PDB file of C-alpha atoms in Angstrom:
ATOM      1  CA  THR N  10      95.422  90.364-201.811  1.00 93.00           C
ATOM      2  CA  LYS N  11      92.510  92.574-202.776  1.00 96.00           C
ATOM      3  CA  VAL N  12      90.982  94.734-200.071  1.00 97.00           C
ATOM      4  CA  ALA N  13      87.519  93.466-201.033  1.00 96.00           C
ATOM      5  CA  ASP N  14      88.623  89.871-200.397  1.00 96.00           C
ATOM      6  CA  LEU N  15      90.199  90.770-197.050  1.00 95.00           C
ATOM      7  CA  ALA N  16      87.072  92.671-196.039  1.00 95.00           C
ATOM      8  CA  ALA N  17      84.894  89.667-196.861  1.00 96.00           C
ATOM      9  CA  GLN N  18      87.173  87.328-194.852  1.00 95.00           C
ATOM     10  CA  THR N  19      87.439  89.612-191.825  1.00 93.00           C
ATOM     11  CA  LYS N  20      83.934  91.077-191.923  1.00 94.00           C
ATOM     12  CA  PHE N  21      85.456  94.591-191.792  1.00 95.00           C
ATOM     13  CA  ARG N  22      84.040  97.446-193.828  1.00 96.00           C
ATOM     14  CA  GLU N  23      86.083  97.679-197.024  1.00 96.00           C
ATOM     15  CA  ASP N  24      86.601 101.442-196.906  1.00 96.00           C
ATOM     16  CA  ALA N  25      87.798 101.374-193.272  1.00 96.00           C
ATOM     17  CA  LEU N  26      90.084  98.410-193.972  1.00 96.00           C
ATOM     18  CA  TYR N  27      91.592 100.196-196.955  1.00 97.00           C
ATOM     19  CA  ARG N  28      92.437 103.223-194.776  1.00 96.00           C
ATOM     20  CA  ILE N  29      94.065 100.978-192.166  1.00 95.00           C
ATOM     21  CA  LEU N  30      96.093  99.217-194.858  1.00 96.00           C
ATOM     22  CA  ARG N  31      97.304 102.609-196.128  1.00 96.00           C
ATOM     23  CA  VAL N  32      98.502 103.423-192.588  1.00 96.00           C
ATOM     24  CA  LEU N  33     100.209 100.029-192.380  1.00 95.00           C
ATOM     25  CA  GLU N  34     101.869 100.811-195.712  1.00 97.00           C
ATOM     26  CA  MET N  35     103.344 103.996-194.246  1.00 96.00           C
ATOM     27  CA  ALA N  36     104.674 101.877-191.363  1.00 95.00           C
ATOM     28  CA  GLY N  37     106.297  99.430-193.805  1.00 96.00           C
ATOM     29  CA  ILE N  38     104.066  96.456-192.920  1.00 95.00           C
ATOM     30  CA  VAL N  39     102.335  96.137-196.308  1.00 97.00           C
ATOM     31  CA  ARG N  40     102.770  97.604-199.770  1.00 97.00           C
ATOM     32  CA  GLU N  41     100.075  98.407-202.278  1.00 96.00           C
ATOM     33  CA  THR N  42     100.719  96.170-205.291  1.00 96.00           C
ATOM     34  CA  SER N  43      97.908  97.498-207.476  1.00 93.00           C
ATOM     35  CA  ALA N  44      94.751  99.536-207.017  1.00 92.00           C
ATOM     36  CA  ARG N  45      93.227  98.387-203.701  1.00 94.00           C
ATOM     37  CA  ALA N  46      95.431  95.290-203.386  1.00 96.00           C
ATOM     38  CA  PHE N  47      98.201  94.770-200.836  1.00 97.00           C
ATOM     39  CA  ALA N  48     101.014  92.349-200.013  1.00 97.00           C
ATOM     40  CA  LEU N  49     103.041  91.887-196.852  1.00 96.00           C
ATOM     41  CA  THR N  50     106.534  93.366-196.753  1.00 97.00           C
ATOM     42  CA  ASP N  51     109.414  91.518-195.067  1.00 94.00           C
ATOM     43  CA  ALA N  52     108.542  93.337-191.835  1.00 94.00           C
ATOM     44  CA  GLY N  53     104.867  92.460-192.250  1.00 95.00           C
ATOM     45  CA  SER N  54     105.757  88.811-192.771  1.00 94.00           C
ATOM     46  CA  LEU N  55     106.862  88.727-189.127  1.00 92.00           C
ATOM     47  CA  LEU N  56     103.165  88.788-188.236  1.00 92.00           C
ATOM     48  CA  ARG N  57     102.759  85.310-189.711  1.00 93.00           C
ATOM     49  CA  THR N  58     102.897  82.384-187.279  1.00 89.00           C
ATOM     50  CA  ASP N  59     105.068  80.391-189.686  1.00 91.00           C
ATOM     51  CA  ALA N  60     107.708  83.136-190.057  1.00 90.00           C
ATOM     52  CA  GLN N  61     111.172  82.745-188.546  1.00 84.00           C
ATOM     53  CA  GLY N  62     111.269  85.246-185.671  1.00 81.00           C
ATOM     54  CA  SER N  63     107.493  85.731-185.759  1.00 87.00           C
ATOM     55  CA  MET N  64     106.250  88.664-183.695  1.00 89.00           C
ATOM     56  CA  ARG N  65     102.585  87.727-184.069  1.00 90.00           C
ATOM     57  CA  TYR N  66     101.924  86.638-180.509  1.00 90.00           C
ATOM     58  CA  ILE N  67     103.779  89.443-178.752  1.00 89.00           C
ATOM     59  CA  ILE N  68     101.906  91.973-180.918  1.00 90.00           C
ATOM     60  CA  GLN N  69      98.649  90.181-180.202  1.00 91.00           C
ATOM     61  CA  TYR N  70      99.397  90.412-176.476  1.00 89.00           C
ATOM     62  CA  MET N  71     100.522  94.047-176.584  1.00 88.00           C
ATOM     63  CA  THR N  72      97.396  95.112-178.497  1.00 90.00           C
ATOM     64  CA  ASP N  73      94.943  92.969-176.530  1.00 90.00           C
ATOM     65  CA  PRO N  74      92.184  95.132-175.010  1.00 91.00           C
ATOM     66  CA  LEU N  75      92.961  93.646-171.588  1.00 90.00           C
ATOM     67  CA  HIS N  76      96.523  94.972-171.825  1.00 87.00           C
ATOM     68  CA  TYR N  77      95.251  98.491-172.508  1.00 88.00           C
ATOM     69  CA  LYS N  78      92.644  98.254-169.771  1.00 90.00           C
ATOM     70  CA  VAL N  79      95.158  97.173-167.138  1.00 91.00           C
ATOM     71  CA  TYR N  80      98.094  99.372-168.070  1.00 87.00           C
ATOM     72  CA  GLY N  81      95.881 102.362-168.756  1.00 91.00           C
ATOM     73  CA  SER N  82      95.420 102.593-164.986  1.00 91.00           C
ATOM     74  CA  PHE N  83      99.134 102.220-164.217  1.00 90.00           C
ATOM     75  CA  THR N  84      99.687 105.597-162.507  1.00 92.00           C
ATOM     76  CA  ASP N  85      96.432 105.500-160.544  1.00 92.00           C
ATOM     77  CA  SER N  86      97.142 101.918-159.442  1.00 92.00           C
ATOM     78  CA  LEU N  87     100.580 102.814-158.163  1.00 90.00           C
ATOM     79  CA  GLN N  88      99.144 105.779-156.262  1.00 93.00           C
ATOM     80  CA  ARG N  89      96.689 103.387-154.609  1.00 91.00           C
ATOM     81  CA  GLY N  90      99.563 101.004-153.796  1.00 92.00           C
ATOM     82  CA  LYS N  91      98.323  98.151-155.978  1.00 91.00           C
ATOM     83  CA  THR N  92      99.556  96.465-159.111  1.00 91.00           C
ATOM     84  CA  PRO N  93      97.541  97.497-162.171  1.00 93.00           C
ATOM     85  CA  PHE N  94      96.121  93.973-162.479  1.00 91.00           C
ATOM     86  CA  GLU N  95      94.948  93.826-158.881  1.00 93.00           C
ATOM     87  CA  ASP N  96      93.545  97.324-159.096  1.00 92.00           C
ATOM     88  CA  VAL N  97      91.572  96.780-162.307  1.00 93.00           C
ATOM     89  CA  LEU N  98      90.625  93.102-162.011  1.00 92.00           C
ATOM     90  CA  GLY N  99      90.456  92.764-158.247  1.00 92.00           C
ATOM     91  CA  GLU N 100      93.025  89.981-157.855  1.00 92.00           C
ATOM     92  CA  PRO N 101      96.620  89.071-158.745  1.00 90.00           C
ATOM     93  CA  VAL N 102      97.356  88.549-162.433  1.00 88.00           C
ATOM     94  CA  PHE N 103      98.079  84.828-162.351  1.00 87.00           C
ATOM     95  CA  LYS N 104      95.154  84.003-160.104  1.00 90.00           C
ATOM     96  CA  TRP N 105      92.965  85.814-162.638  1.00 92.00           C
ATOM     97  CA  PHE N 106      94.597  84.102-165.636  1.00 89.00           C
ATOM     98  CA  PHE N 107      94.005  80.638-164.225  1.00 87.00           C
ATOM     99  CA  ARG N 108      90.285  81.029-163.804  1.00 92.00           C
ATOM    100  CA  PRO N 109      88.566  78.828-166.432  1.00 92.00           C
ATOM    101  CA  GLU N 110      86.665  81.786-167.884  1.00 95.00           C
ATOM    102  CA  ASN N 111      89.957  83.611-168.600  1.00 93.00           C
ATOM    103  CA  ARG N 112      91.802  80.845-170.448  1.00 89.00           C
ATOM    104  CA  GLU N 113      91.760  82.688-173.763  1.00 91.00           C
ATOM    105  CA  GLU N 114      93.439  85.725-172.175  1.00 91.00           C
ATOM    106  CA  ALA N 115      95.950  83.453-170.426  1.00 88.00           C
ATOM    107  CA  GLU N 116      96.808  81.786-173.734  1.00 87.00           C
ATOM    108  CA  ILE N 117      97.380  85.171-175.394  1.00 88.00           C
ATOM    109  CA  PHE N 118      99.648  86.149-172.485  1.00 87.00           C
ATOM    110  CA  HIS N 119     101.696  82.923-172.535  1.00 84.00           C
ATOM    111  CA  LYS N 120     102.130  82.936-176.307  1.00 85.00           C
ATOM    112  CA  GLY N 121     103.145  86.589-176.094  1.00 87.00           C
ATOM    113  CA  MET N 122     105.763  85.831-173.444  1.00 85.00           C
ATOM    114  CA  VAL N 123     107.171  82.925-175.497  1.00 82.00           C
ATOM    115  CA  SER N 124     107.392  85.245-178.509  1.00 84.00           C
ATOM    116  CA  PHE N 125     109.055  87.940-176.408  1.00 85.00           C
ATOM    117  CA  SER N 126     111.607  85.457-175.025  1.00 84.00           C
ATOM    118  CA  SER N 127     112.523  84.155-178.451  1.00 81.00           C
ATOM    119  CA  THR N 128     112.977  87.711-179.692  1.00 83.00           C
ATOM    120  CA  CYS N 129     115.174  88.742-176.747  1.00 87.00           C
ATOM    121  CA  ALA N 130     117.205  85.530-176.441  1.00 88.00           C
ATOM    122  CA  PRO N 131     119.807  86.388-179.125  1.00 89.00           C
ATOM    123  CA  ALA N 132     120.643  89.659-177.354  1.00 92.00           C
ATOM    124  CA  PHE N 133     121.009  87.873-174.001  1.00 91.00           C
ATOM    125  CA  LEU N 134     123.230  85.240-175.577  1.00 93.00           C
ATOM    126  CA  GLU N 135     125.418  87.879-177.178  1.00 94.00           C
ATOM    127  CA  ALA N 136     125.714  89.943-173.997  1.00 96.00           C
ATOM    128  CA  TYR N 137     126.288  87.174-171.476  1.00 93.00           C
ATOM    129  CA  ASP N 138     128.502  84.089-171.355  1.00 94.00           C
ATOM    130  CA  PHE N 139     126.293  81.270-170.107  1.00 94.00           C
ATOM    131  CA  THR N 140     128.985  78.633-170.739  1.00 93.00           C
ATOM    132  CA  GLN N 141     130.539  79.436-167.359  1.00 94.00           C
ATOM    133  CA  PHE N 142     127.661  77.629-165.661  1.00 95.00           C
ATOM    134  CA  GLN N 143     126.709  73.981-165.385  1.00 95.00           C
ATOM    135  CA  HIS N 144     123.034  74.540-164.633  1.00 96.00           C
ATOM    136  CA  ILE N 145     120.719  77.544-164.964  1.00 94.00           C
ATOM    137  CA  ILE N 146     117.333  78.078-163.354  1.00 93.00           C
ATOM    138  CA  ASP N 147     114.760  80.483-164.747  1.00 90.00           C
ATOM    139  CA  LEU N 148     112.436  81.571-161.934  1.00 89.00           C
ATOM    140  CA  GLY N 149     109.141  82.591-163.455  1.00 86.00           C
ATOM    141  CA  GLY N 150     110.350  81.031-166.695  1.00 84.00           C
ATOM    142  CA  GLY N 151     106.878  80.470-168.084  1.00 82.00           C
ATOM    143  CA  LEU N 152     106.822  77.875-170.827  1.00 81.00           C
ATOM    144  CA  GLY N 153     110.624  77.731-171.037  1.00 84.00           C
ATOM    145  CA  GLY N 154     111.401  79.798-174.125  1.00 83.00           C
ATOM    146  CA  MET N 155     114.428  81.594-172.702  1.00 89.00           C
ATOM    147  CA  VAL N 156     115.971  78.476-171.143  1.00 90.00           C
ATOM    148  CA  ARG N 157     115.379  76.549-174.362  1.00 87.00           C
ATOM    149  CA  ALA N 158     117.225  79.210-176.383  1.00 88.00           C
ATOM    150  CA  ILE N 159     120.150  79.265-173.936  1.00 92.00           C
ATOM    151  CA  LEU N 160     120.423  75.460-173.891  1.00 93.00           C
ATOM    152  CA  LYS N 161     120.362  75.337-177.672  1.00 91.00           C
ATOM    153  CA  ALA N 162     123.297  77.758-177.770  1.00 93.00           C
ATOM    154  CA  CYS N 163     125.106  76.043-174.862  1.00 94.00           C
ATOM    155  CA  PRO N 164     124.336  72.310-175.209  1.00 93.00           C
ATOM    156  CA  LYS N 165     126.554  71.252-172.263  1.00 94.00           C
ATOM    157  CA  LEU N 166     124.378  73.267-169.897  1.00 94.00           C
ATOM    158  CA  LYS N 167     121.422  71.900-167.965  1.00 94.00           C
ATOM    159  CA  GLY N 168     118.381  74.057-167.373  1.00 93.00           C
ATOM    160  CA  THR N 169     115.303  74.182-165.221  1.00 91.00           C
ATOM    161  CA  ILE N 170     112.288  76.426-165.230  1.00 89.00           C
ATOM    162  CA  ALA N 171     110.319  77.184-162.095  1.00 89.00           C
ATOM    163  CA  ASP N 172     106.906  78.746-162.257  1.00 86.00           C
ATOM    164  CA  LEU N 173     103.419  78.431-160.866  1.00 82.00           C
ATOM    165  CA  PRO N 174     101.997  74.878-160.910  1.00 82.00           C
ATOM    166  CA  GLU N 175      99.395  75.842-163.514  1.00 76.00           C
ATOM    167  CA  VAL N 176     102.140  77.127-165.825  1.00 78.00           C
ATOM    168  CA  MET N 177     104.376  74.126-165.204  1.00 80.00           C
ATOM    169  CA  GLU N 178     101.570  71.814-166.355  1.00 77.00           C
ATOM    170  CA  GLN N 179     101.773  73.482-169.788  1.00 73.00           C
ATOM    171  CA  ALA N 180     105.564  73.707-170.029  1.00 68.00           C
ATOM    172  CA  ASP N 181     107.732  71.429-172.167  1.00 61.00           C
ATOM    173  CA  HIS N 182     109.648  69.513-169.499  1.00 55.00           C
ATOM    174  CA  SER N 183     112.179  68.145-171.970  1.00 51.00           C
ATOM    175  CA  ILE N 184     114.256  71.305-171.486  1.00 53.00           C
ATOM    176  CA  ALA N 185     115.248  70.269-167.968  1.00 44.00           C
ATOM    177  CA  ALA N 186     116.775  66.989-169.146  1.00 38.00           C
TER     178      ALA N 186
END
């Protein structure tokens, strides 16, 4: 894709976007295919939502300005005896997420956690024998990504997620069947 086309779509300045794409090329995310045109590499393809093993949402969460704002105060928050979220935003993380005005941030967080779970699940399955159990419970299991991966690998198992009521309303309850 030509840098000029990307700049028009994203409303970024073309020269600044070109410099960023050159940095991403050094990181192996894109490759320059011709003068001022780039394509995704295999690694870069993991940023697509339709890619197997997509990392898009966890990267979106990790680079969200809220993430930087909260964790940028980590040391100071601990010295004050508060969690970074409570210190910066004035209330516990999930109370803040479930305020109607923060739904977009909550969605970024939940999608990021689902992405993180799906990325980590193969390592957990390789390291631990879940077949020794009849039923597993994931406390704070969010939308159920980890339990779903374990149940897929161990179909005789039953699984349940337990989380805050607001999270449970969004979860796919078919995993507990």
